[in-house]
Short mmCIF file of C-alpha atoms and ligand atoms in Angstrom, two decimals:
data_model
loop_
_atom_site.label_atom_id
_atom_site.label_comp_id
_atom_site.label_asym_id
_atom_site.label_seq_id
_atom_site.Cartn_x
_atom_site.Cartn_y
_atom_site.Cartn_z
CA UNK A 1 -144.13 29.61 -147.41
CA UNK A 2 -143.39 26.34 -149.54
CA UNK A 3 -142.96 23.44 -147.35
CA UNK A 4 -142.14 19.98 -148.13
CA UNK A 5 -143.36 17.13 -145.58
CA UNK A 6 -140.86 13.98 -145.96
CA UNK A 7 -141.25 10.50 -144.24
CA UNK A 8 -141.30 6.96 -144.52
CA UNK A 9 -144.54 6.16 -144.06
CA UNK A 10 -147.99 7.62 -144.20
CA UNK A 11 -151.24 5.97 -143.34
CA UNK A 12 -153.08 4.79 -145.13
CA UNK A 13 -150.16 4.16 -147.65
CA UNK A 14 -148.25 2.40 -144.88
CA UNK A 15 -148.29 1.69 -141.38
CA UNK A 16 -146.28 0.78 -139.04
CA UNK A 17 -146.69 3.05 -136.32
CA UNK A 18 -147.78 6.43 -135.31
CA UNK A 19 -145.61 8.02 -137.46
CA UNK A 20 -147.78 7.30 -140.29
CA UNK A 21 -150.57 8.84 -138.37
CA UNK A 22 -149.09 11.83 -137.72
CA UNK A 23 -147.62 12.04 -141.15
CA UNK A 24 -151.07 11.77 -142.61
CA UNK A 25 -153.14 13.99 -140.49
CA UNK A 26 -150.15 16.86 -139.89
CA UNK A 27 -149.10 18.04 -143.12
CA UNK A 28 -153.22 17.84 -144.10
CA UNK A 29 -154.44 19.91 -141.32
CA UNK A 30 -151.49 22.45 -142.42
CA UNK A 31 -152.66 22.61 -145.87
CA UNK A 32 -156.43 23.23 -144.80
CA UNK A 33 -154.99 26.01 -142.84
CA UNK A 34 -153.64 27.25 -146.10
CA UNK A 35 -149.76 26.22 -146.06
CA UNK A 36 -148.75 25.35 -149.25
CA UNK A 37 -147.56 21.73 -148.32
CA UNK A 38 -146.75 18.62 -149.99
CA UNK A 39 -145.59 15.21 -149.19
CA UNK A 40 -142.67 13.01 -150.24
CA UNK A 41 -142.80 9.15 -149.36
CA UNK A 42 -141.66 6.40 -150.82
CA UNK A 43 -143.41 3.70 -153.14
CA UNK A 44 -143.42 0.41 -151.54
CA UNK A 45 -144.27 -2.69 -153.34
CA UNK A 46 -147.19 -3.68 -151.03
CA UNK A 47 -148.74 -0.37 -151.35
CA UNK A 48 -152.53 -0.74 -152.04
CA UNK A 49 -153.54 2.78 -154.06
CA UNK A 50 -150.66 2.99 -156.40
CA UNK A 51 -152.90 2.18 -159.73
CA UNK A 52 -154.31 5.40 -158.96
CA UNK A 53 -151.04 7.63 -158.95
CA UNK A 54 -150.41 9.51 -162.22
CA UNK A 55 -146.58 9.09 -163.80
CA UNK A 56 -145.22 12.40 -162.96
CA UNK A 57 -141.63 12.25 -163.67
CA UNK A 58 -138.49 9.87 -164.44
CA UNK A 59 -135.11 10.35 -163.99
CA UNK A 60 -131.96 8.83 -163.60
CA UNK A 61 -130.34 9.49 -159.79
CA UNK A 62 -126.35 9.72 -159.34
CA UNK A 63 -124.76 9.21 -156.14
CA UNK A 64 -121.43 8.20 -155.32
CA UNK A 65 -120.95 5.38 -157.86
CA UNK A 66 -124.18 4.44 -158.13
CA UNK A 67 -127.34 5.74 -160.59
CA UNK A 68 -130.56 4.56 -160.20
CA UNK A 69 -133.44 5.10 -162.57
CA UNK A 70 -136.50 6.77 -160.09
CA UNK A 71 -140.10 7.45 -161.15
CA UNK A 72 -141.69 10.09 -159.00
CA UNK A 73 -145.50 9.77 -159.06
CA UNK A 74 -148.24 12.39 -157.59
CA UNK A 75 -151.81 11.56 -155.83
CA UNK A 76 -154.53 13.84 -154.38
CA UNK A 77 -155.52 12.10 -151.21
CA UNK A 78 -158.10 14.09 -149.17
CA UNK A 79 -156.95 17.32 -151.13
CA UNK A 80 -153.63 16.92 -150.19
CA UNK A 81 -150.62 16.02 -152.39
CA UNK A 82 -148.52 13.49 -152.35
CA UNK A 83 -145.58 12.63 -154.46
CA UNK A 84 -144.31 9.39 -154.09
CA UNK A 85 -140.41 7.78 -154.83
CA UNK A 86 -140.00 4.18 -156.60
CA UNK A 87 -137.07 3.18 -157.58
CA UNK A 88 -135.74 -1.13 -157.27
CA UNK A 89 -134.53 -0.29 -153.52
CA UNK A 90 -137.49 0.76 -152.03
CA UNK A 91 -139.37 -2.14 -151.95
CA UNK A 92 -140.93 -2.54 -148.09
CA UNK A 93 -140.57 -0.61 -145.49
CA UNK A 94 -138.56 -3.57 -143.57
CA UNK A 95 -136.02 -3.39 -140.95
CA UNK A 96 -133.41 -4.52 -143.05
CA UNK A 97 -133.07 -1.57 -144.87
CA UNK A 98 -129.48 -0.88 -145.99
CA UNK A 99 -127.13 1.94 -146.04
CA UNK A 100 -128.27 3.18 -149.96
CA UNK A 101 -132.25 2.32 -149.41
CA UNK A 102 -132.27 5.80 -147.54
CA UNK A 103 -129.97 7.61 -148.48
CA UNK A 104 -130.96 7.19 -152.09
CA UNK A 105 -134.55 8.11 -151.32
CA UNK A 106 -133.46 11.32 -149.61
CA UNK A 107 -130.90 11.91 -152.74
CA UNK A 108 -134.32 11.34 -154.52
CA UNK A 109 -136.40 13.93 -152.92
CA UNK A 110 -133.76 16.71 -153.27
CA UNK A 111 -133.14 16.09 -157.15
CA UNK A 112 -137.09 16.47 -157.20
CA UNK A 113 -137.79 19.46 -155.77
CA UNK A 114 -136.60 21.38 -158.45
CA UNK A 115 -139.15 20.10 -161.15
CA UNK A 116 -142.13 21.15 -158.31
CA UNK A 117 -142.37 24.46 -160.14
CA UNK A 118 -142.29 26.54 -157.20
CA UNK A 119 -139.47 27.27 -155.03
CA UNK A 120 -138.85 25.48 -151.54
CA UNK A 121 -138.82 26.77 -148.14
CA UNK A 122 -138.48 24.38 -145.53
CA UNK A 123 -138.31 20.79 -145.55
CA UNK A 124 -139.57 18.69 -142.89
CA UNK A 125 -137.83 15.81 -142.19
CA UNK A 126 -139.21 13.23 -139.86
CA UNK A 127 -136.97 10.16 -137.56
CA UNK A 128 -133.88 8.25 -139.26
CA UNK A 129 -135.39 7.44 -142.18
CA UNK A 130 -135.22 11.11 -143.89
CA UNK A 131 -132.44 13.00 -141.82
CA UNK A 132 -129.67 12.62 -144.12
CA UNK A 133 -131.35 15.20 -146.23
CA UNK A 134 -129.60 18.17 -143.71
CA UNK A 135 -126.28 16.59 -144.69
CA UNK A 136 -126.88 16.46 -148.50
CA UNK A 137 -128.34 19.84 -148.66
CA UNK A 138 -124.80 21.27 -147.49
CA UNK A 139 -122.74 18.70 -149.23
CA UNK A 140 -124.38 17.76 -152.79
CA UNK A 141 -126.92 20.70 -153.68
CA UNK A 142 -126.39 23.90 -152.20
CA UNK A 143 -122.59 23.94 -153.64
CA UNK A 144 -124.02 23.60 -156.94
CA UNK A 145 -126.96 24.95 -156.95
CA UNK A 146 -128.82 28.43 -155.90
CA UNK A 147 -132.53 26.85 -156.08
CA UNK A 148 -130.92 24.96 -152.78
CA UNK A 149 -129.49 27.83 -151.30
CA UNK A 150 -131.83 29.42 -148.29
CA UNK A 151 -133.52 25.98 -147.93
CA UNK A 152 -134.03 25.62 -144.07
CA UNK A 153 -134.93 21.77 -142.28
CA UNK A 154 -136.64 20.85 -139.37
CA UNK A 155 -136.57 17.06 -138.14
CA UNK A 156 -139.27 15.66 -135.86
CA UNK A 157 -137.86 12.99 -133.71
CA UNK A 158 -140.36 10.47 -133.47
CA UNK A 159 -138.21 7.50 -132.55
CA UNK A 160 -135.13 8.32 -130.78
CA UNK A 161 -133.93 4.34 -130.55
CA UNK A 162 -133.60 3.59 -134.18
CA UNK A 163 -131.33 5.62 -135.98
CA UNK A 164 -130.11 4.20 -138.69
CA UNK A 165 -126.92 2.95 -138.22
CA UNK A 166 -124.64 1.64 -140.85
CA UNK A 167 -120.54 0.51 -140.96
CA UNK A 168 -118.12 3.42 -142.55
CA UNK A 169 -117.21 1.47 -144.84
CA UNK A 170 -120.16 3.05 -146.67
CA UNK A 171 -118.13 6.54 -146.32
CA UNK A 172 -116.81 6.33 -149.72
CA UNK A 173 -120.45 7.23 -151.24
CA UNK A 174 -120.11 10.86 -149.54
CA UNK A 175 -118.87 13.98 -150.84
CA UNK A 176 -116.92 14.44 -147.66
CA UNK A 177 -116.11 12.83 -144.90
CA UNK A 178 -117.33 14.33 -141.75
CA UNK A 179 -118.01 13.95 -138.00
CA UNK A 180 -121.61 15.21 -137.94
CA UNK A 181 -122.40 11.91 -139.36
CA UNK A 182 -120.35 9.58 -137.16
CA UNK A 183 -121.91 8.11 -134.12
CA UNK A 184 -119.55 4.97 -131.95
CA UNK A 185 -117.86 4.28 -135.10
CA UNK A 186 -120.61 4.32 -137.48
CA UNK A 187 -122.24 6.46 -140.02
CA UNK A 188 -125.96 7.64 -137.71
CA UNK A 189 -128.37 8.91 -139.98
CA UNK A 190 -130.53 10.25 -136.99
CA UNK A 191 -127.57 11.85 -135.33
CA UNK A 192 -127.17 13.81 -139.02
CA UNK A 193 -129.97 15.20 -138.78
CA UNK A 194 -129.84 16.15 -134.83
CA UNK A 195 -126.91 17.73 -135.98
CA UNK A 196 -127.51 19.53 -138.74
CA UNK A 197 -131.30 20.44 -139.18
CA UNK A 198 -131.79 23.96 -138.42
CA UNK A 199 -134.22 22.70 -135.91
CA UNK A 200 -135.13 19.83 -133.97
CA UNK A 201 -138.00 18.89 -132.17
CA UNK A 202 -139.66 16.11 -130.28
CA UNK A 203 -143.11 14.92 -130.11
CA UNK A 204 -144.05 16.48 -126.18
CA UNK A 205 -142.59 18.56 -123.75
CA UNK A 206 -141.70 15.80 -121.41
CA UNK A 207 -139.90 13.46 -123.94
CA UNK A 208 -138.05 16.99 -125.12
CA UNK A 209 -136.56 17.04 -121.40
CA UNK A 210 -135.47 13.50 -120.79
CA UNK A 211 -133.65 12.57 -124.16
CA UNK A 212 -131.18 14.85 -122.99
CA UNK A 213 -130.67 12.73 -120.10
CA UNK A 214 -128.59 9.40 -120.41
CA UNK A 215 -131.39 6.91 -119.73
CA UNK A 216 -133.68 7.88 -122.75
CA UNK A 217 -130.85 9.73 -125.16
CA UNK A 218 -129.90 6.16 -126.91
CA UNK A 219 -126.47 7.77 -126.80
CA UNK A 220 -127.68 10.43 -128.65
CA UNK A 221 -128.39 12.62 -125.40
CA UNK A 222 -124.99 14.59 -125.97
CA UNK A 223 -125.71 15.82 -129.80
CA UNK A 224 -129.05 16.94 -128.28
CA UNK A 225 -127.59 18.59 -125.81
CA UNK A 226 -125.36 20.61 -128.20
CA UNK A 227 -128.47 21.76 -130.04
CA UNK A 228 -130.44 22.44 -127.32
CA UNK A 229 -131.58 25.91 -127.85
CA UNK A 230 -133.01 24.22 -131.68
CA UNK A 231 -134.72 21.72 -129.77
CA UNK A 232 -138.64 22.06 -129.08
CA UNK A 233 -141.86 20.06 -127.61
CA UNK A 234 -144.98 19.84 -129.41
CA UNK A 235 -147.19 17.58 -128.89
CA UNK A 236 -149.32 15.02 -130.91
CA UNK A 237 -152.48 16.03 -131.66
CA UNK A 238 -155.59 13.70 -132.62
CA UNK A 239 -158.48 14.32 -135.07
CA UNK A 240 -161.56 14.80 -132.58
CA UNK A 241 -164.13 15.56 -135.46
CA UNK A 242 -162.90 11.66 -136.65
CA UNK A 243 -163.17 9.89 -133.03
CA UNK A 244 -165.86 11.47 -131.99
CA UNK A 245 -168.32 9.16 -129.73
CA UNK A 246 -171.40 11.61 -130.28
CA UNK A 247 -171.33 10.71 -133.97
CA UNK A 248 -168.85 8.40 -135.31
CA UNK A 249 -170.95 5.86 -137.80
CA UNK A 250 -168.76 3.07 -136.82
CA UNK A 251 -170.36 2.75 -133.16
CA UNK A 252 -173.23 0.58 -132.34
CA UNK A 253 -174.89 3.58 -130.97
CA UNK A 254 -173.10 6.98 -129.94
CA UNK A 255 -172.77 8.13 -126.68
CA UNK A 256 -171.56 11.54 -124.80
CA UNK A 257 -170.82 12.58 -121.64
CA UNK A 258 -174.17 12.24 -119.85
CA UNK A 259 -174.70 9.05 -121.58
CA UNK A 260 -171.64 6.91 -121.57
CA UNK A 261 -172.29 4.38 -119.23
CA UNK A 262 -175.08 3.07 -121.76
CA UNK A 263 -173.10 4.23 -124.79
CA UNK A 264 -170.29 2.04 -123.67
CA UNK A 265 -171.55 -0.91 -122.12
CA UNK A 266 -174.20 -1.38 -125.70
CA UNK A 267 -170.64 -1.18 -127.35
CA UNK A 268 -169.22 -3.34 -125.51
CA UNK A 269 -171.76 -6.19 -125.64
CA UNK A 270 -172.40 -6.40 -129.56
CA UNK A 271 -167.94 -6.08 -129.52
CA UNK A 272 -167.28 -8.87 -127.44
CA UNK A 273 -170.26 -10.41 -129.18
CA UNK A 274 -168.58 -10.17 -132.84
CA UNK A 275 -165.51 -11.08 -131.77
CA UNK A 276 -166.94 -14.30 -129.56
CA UNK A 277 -165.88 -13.05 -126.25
CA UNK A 278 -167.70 -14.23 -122.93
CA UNK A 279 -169.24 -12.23 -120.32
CA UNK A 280 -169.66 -8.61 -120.78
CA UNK A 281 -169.72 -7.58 -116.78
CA UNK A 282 -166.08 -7.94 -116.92
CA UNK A 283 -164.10 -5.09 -117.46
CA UNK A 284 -162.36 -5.06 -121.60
CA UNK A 285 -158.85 -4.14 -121.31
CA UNK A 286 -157.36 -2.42 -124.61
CA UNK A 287 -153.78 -2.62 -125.90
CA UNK A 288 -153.72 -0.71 -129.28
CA UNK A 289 -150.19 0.53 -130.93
CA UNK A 290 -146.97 -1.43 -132.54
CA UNK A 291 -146.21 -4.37 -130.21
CA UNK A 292 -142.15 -3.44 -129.38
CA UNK A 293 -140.15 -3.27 -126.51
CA UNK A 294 -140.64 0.32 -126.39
CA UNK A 295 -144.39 -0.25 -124.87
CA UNK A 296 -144.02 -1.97 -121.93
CA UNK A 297 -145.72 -5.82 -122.59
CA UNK A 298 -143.04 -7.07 -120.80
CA UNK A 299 -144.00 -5.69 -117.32
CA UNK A 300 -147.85 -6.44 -118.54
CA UNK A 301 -147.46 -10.02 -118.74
CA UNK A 302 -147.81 -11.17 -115.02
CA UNK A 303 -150.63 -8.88 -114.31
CA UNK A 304 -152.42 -9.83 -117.55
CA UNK A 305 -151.89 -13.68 -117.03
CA UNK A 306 -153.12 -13.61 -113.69
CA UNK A 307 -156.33 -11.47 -114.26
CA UNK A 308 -156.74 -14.16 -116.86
CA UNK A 309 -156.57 -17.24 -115.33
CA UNK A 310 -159.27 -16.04 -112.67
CA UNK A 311 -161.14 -14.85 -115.19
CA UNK A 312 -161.74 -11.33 -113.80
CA UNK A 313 -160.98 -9.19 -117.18
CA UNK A 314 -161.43 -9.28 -121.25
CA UNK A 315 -158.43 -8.45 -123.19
CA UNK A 316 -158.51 -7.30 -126.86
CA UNK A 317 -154.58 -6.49 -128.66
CA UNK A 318 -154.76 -4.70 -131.78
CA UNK A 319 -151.67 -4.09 -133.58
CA UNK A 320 -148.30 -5.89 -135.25
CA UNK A 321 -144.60 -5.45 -134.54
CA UNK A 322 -142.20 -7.95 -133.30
CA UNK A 323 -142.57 -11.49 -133.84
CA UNK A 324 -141.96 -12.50 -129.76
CA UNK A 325 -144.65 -10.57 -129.16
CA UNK A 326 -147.13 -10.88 -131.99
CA UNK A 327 -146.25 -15.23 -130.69
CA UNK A 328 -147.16 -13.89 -126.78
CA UNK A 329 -150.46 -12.45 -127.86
CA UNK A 330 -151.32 -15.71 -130.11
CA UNK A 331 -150.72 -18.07 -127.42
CA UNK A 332 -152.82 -16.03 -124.72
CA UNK A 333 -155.35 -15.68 -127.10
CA UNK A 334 -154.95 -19.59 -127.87
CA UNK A 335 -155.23 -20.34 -123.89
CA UNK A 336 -157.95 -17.65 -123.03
CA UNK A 337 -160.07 -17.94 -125.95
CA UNK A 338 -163.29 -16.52 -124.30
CA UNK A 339 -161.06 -13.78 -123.05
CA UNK A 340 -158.42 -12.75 -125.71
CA UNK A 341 -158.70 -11.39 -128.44
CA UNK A 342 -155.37 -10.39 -130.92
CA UNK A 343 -156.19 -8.66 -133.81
CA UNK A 344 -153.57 -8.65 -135.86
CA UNK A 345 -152.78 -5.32 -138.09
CA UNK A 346 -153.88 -1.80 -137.57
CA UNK A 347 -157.49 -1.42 -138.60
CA UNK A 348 -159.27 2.64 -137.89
CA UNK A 349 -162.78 1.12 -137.99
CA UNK A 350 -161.80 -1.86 -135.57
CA UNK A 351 -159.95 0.25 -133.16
CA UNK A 352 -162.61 2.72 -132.87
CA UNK A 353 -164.83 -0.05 -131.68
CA UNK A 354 -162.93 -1.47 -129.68
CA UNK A 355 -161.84 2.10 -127.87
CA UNK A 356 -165.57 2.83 -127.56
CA UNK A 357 -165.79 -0.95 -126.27
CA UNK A 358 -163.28 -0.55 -123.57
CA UNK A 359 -163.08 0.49 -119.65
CA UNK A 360 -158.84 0.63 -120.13
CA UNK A 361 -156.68 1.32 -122.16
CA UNK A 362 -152.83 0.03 -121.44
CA UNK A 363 -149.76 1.57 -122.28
CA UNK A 364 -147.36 1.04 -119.95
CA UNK A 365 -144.65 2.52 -122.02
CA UNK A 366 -140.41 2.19 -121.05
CA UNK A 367 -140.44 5.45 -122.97
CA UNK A 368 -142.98 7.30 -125.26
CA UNK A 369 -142.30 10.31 -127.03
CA UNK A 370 -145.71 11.39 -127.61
CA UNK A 371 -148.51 8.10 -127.59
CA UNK A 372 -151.43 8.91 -129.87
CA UNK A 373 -153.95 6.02 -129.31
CA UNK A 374 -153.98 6.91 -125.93
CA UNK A 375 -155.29 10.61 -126.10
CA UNK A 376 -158.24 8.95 -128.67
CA UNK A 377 -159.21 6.05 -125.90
CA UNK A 378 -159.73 8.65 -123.31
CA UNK A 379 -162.00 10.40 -126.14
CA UNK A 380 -164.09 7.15 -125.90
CA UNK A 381 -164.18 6.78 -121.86
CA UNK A 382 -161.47 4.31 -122.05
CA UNK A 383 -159.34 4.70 -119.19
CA UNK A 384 -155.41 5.11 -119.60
CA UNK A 385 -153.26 3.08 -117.95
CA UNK A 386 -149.80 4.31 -118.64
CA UNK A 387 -145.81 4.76 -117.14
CA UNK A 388 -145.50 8.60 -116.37
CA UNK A 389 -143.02 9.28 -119.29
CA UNK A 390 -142.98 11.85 -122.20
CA UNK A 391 -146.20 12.41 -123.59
CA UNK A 392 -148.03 10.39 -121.14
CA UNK A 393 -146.80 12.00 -118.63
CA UNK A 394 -148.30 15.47 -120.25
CA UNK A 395 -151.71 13.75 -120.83
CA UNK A 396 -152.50 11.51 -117.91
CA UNK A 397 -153.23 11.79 -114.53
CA UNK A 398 -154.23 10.23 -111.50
CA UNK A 399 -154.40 12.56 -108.95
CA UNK A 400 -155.60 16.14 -108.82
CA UNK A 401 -158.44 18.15 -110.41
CA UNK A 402 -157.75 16.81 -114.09
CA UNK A 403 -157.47 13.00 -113.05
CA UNK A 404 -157.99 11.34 -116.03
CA UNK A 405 -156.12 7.63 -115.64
CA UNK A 406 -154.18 5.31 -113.75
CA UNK A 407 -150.43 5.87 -113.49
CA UNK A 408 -147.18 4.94 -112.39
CA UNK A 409 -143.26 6.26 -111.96
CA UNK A 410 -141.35 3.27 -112.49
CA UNK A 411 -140.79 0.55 -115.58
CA UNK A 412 -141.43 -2.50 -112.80
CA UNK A 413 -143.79 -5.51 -112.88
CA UNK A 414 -144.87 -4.57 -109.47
CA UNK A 415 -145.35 -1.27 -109.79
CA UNK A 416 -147.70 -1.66 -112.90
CA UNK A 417 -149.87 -4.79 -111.12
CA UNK A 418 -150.57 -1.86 -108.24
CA UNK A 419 -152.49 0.51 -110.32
CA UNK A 420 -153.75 -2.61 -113.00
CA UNK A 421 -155.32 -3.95 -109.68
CA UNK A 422 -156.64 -0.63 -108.25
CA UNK A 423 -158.32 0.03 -112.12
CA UNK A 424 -159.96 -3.33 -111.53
CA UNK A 425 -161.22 -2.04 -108.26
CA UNK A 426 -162.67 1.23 -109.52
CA UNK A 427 -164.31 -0.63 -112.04
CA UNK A 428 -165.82 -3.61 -109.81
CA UNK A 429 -166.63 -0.89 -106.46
CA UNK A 430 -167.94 1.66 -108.96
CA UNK A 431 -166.22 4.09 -107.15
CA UNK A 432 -167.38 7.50 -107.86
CA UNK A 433 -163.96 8.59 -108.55
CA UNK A 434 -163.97 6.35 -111.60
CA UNK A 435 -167.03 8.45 -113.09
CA UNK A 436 -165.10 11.59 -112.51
CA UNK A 437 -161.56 10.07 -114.47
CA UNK A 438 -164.34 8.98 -116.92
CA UNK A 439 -165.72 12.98 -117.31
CA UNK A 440 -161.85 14.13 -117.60
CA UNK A 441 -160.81 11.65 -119.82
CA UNK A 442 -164.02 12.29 -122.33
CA UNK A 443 -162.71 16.07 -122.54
CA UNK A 444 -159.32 15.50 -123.54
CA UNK A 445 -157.86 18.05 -125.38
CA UNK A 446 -154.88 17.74 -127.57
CA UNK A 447 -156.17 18.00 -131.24
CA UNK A 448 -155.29 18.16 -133.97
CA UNK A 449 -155.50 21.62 -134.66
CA UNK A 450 -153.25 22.51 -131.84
CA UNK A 451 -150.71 20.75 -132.83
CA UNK A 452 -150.66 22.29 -136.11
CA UNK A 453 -150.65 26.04 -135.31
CA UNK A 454 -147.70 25.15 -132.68
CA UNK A 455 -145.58 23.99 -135.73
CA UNK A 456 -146.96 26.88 -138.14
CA UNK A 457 -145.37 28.64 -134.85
CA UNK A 458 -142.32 26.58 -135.47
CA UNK A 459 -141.56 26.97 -138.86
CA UNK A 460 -142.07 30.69 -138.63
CA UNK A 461 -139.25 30.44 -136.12
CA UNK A 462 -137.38 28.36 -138.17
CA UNK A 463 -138.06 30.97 -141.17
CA UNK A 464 -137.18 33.81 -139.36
CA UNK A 465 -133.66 32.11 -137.97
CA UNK A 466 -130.75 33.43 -139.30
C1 GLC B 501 -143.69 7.09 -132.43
C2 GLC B 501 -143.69 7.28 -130.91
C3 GLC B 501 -145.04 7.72 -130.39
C4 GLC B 501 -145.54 8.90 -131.19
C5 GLC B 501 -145.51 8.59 -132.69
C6 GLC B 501 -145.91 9.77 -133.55
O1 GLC B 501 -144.44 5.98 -132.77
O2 GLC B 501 -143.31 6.09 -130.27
O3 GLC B 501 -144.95 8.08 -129.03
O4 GLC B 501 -146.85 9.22 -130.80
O5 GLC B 501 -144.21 8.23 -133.07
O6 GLC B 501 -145.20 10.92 -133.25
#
């Protein structure tokens, strides 16, 4: 099976969220398990390894009206390939994309595939970015070409709430006009794909379940429901031979499960102690991801403030995103100084310090399809602190025989200050529980591997579809 991996961004190429994580270590672990798998991504200006790619082709794109001259170059990154799109419109990865910035790109990985020199299976599509590809498939290549014919698509939905959404005035570039594409009046590159990948799926079971509900479906919820029998959960997987606390190199000294409460509190000391925090006794709260809406620092604030001003936590923020909140973590850190810490950017040798570092880890999420960072602080004896939705909800709990974390049902100030407080407690009484959510969270599962025979499962299915 030939399989092409397309997306938007791939770490370390280009970050801005955990799509680039998963778009890096997926489509890897899939070709160690001997898929034949490459990946298409774009060329941004900013990108920091392109000296080393190697010219592989030039062409000239048509669509619509408009040709654009497009160099495709290849890379061997940890022996996988890459192929990567330039042309004058992709030049960041920047939220003011327009209409032909993506659609050209996915024009751009069709006309490619061709030249590959082997013939294509499946193409897997991930979030807004690449799911016009379904469309042009049916509209642009298959009519005029057999290489296209029995090409099958899956989209991952990573990101439900942006789905590239652009006037119709744009129409005129398509072969055809059609509804599949139309979404409250506008052309919806997401709601393309939903409707006309051969299969869909989401990024955990629970998130699967509640897009098709009004609340988290971003209007979306009633082309999911039409699709879904296509529609699956898998989720996220993390590398646990990369964050591994018994012998990462980037920890001050590596601890396991008889040994954390050294391990972590030696961490901890020399962290706070390179990044000039005071007082290690206090318990190091961890927010690590893209700082949007989406992740719940509004109903953090009042909690965090007030455990602040008395002086009763540490508080490190790693990460970028929107400017409010990138200017809310500057100004705490400005006002705590001995307390905060923002680290601005995503860093994989700073975060695994600071997971190893840390008692909590917050995520307090108004939806999360999967969460990533989450599943590697609990790796590290960092305790979650998370909303029960989608794949938190799957991964954390706080009662039972697997309690692993603090958690709560509702998006709600109050409601998060309850279990923030009662953390604090199990941290301060040492209550013997907390040693136990410690053991549980140390043996997460969830790797990396699992996730990648569930979608070798998947695109058998998808294979095997009429
Ligand atoms: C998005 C989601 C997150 C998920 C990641 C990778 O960033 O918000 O929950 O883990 O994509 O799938």
């Amino acid at each position: 099976m030939n399989i092409i991996f397309v997306s938007s961004e791939v770490y370390p190429f280009q970050k801005h969220g955990g799509l680039a994580d998963i778009s890096a270590s997926l489509p890897k672990t899939l070709s160690q398990k001997g898929l034949q798998i490459k990946t298409i991504l774009p060329l941004y200006e900013d990108d920091g390894f392109q000296n080393a790619y190697q010219l592989f082709k030039t062409k000239t794109i048509q669509f619509g009206q408009e040709s654009i001259e497009t160099s495709y170059y290849t890379y061997t990154f940890e022996n996988h390939d890459y192929i990567f799109v330039k042309n004058s419109l992709l030049s960041a990865l920047d939220p003011n994309e327009t209409f032909l910035t993506f659609v050209m790109f996915n024009v751009c990985v069709l006309s490619i595939l061709k030249d590959l020199g082997h013939p294509v299976d499946l193409i897997h599509i991930n979030d807004w970015h690449t799911s016009f590809i379904p469309f042009l498939l049916d509209s642009m290549f298959r009519p005029l070409d057999p290489f296209y014919e029995n090409i099958k698509t899956l989209l991952t939905i990573h990101n439900l709430e942006r789905q590239g959404q652009f006037d119709r005035q744009f129409e005129t570039y398509l072969p055809y006009k059609n509804f599949t594409y139309i979404l409250n009046g506008h052309i919806n590159f997401l709601k393309t794909g939903i409707m006309r990948a051969n299969y869909i799926n989401t990024v955990s079971r629970t998130y699967k379940q509640e897009i098709l509900l009004r609340f988290y479906g971003f209007d979306l919820d009633s082309a999911l429901k039409a699709r879904q029998d296509h529609l699956e959960g898998i989720l996220n997987g993390f590398d646990h031979h990369l964050y591994d606390p018994t012998t990462s190199k980037t920890l001050h000294i590596n601890y396991d499960l008889d040994t954390y409460e050294k391990g972590k509190a030696f961490n901890k000391t020399k962290f706070l102690e390179s990044l000039g925090l005071k007082d290690d006794t206090l318990p190091l709260m961890l927010f690590n991801g893209r700082l949007g809406r989406q992740k719940g620092i509004d109903i953090m604030k009042s909690s965090l403030e007030e455990a602040l001003s008395n002086a009763s936590i540490n508080l490190v923020i790693v990460g970028e995103g929107e400017a409010k909140y990138e200017a809310y973590f500057k100004e705490l850190e400005r006002k705590y100084k001995d307390h905060v810490h923002f680290f601005e950017g995503f860093d994989q040798t700073f975060s695994e310090k600071a997971y190893a570092a840390s008692d909590f880890f917050l995520l307090p999420s108004l939806f999360e399809p999967s969460g990533l960072n989450h599943l590697i602080a609990m790796r590290y004896g960092s305790l979650p602190i998370v909303r029960e939705t989608g794949g938190l909800k799957d991964t954390v709990f706080s009662k039972g025989p697997k309690h692993n974390g603090f958690t709560f049902i509702n998006y709600d100030d109050q409601e998060f200050q309850d279990v923030f407080l009662e953390a604090i407690s199990y941290y301060y009484e040492k209550n013997p529980l907390f040693h136990e959510k410690i053991t549980h969270a140390m043996q997460v599962t969830s790797h990396l591997d699992d996730m990648a025979e569930n979608y070798i499962h998947l695109y058998d299915k998808v294979m095997n579809e009429e």
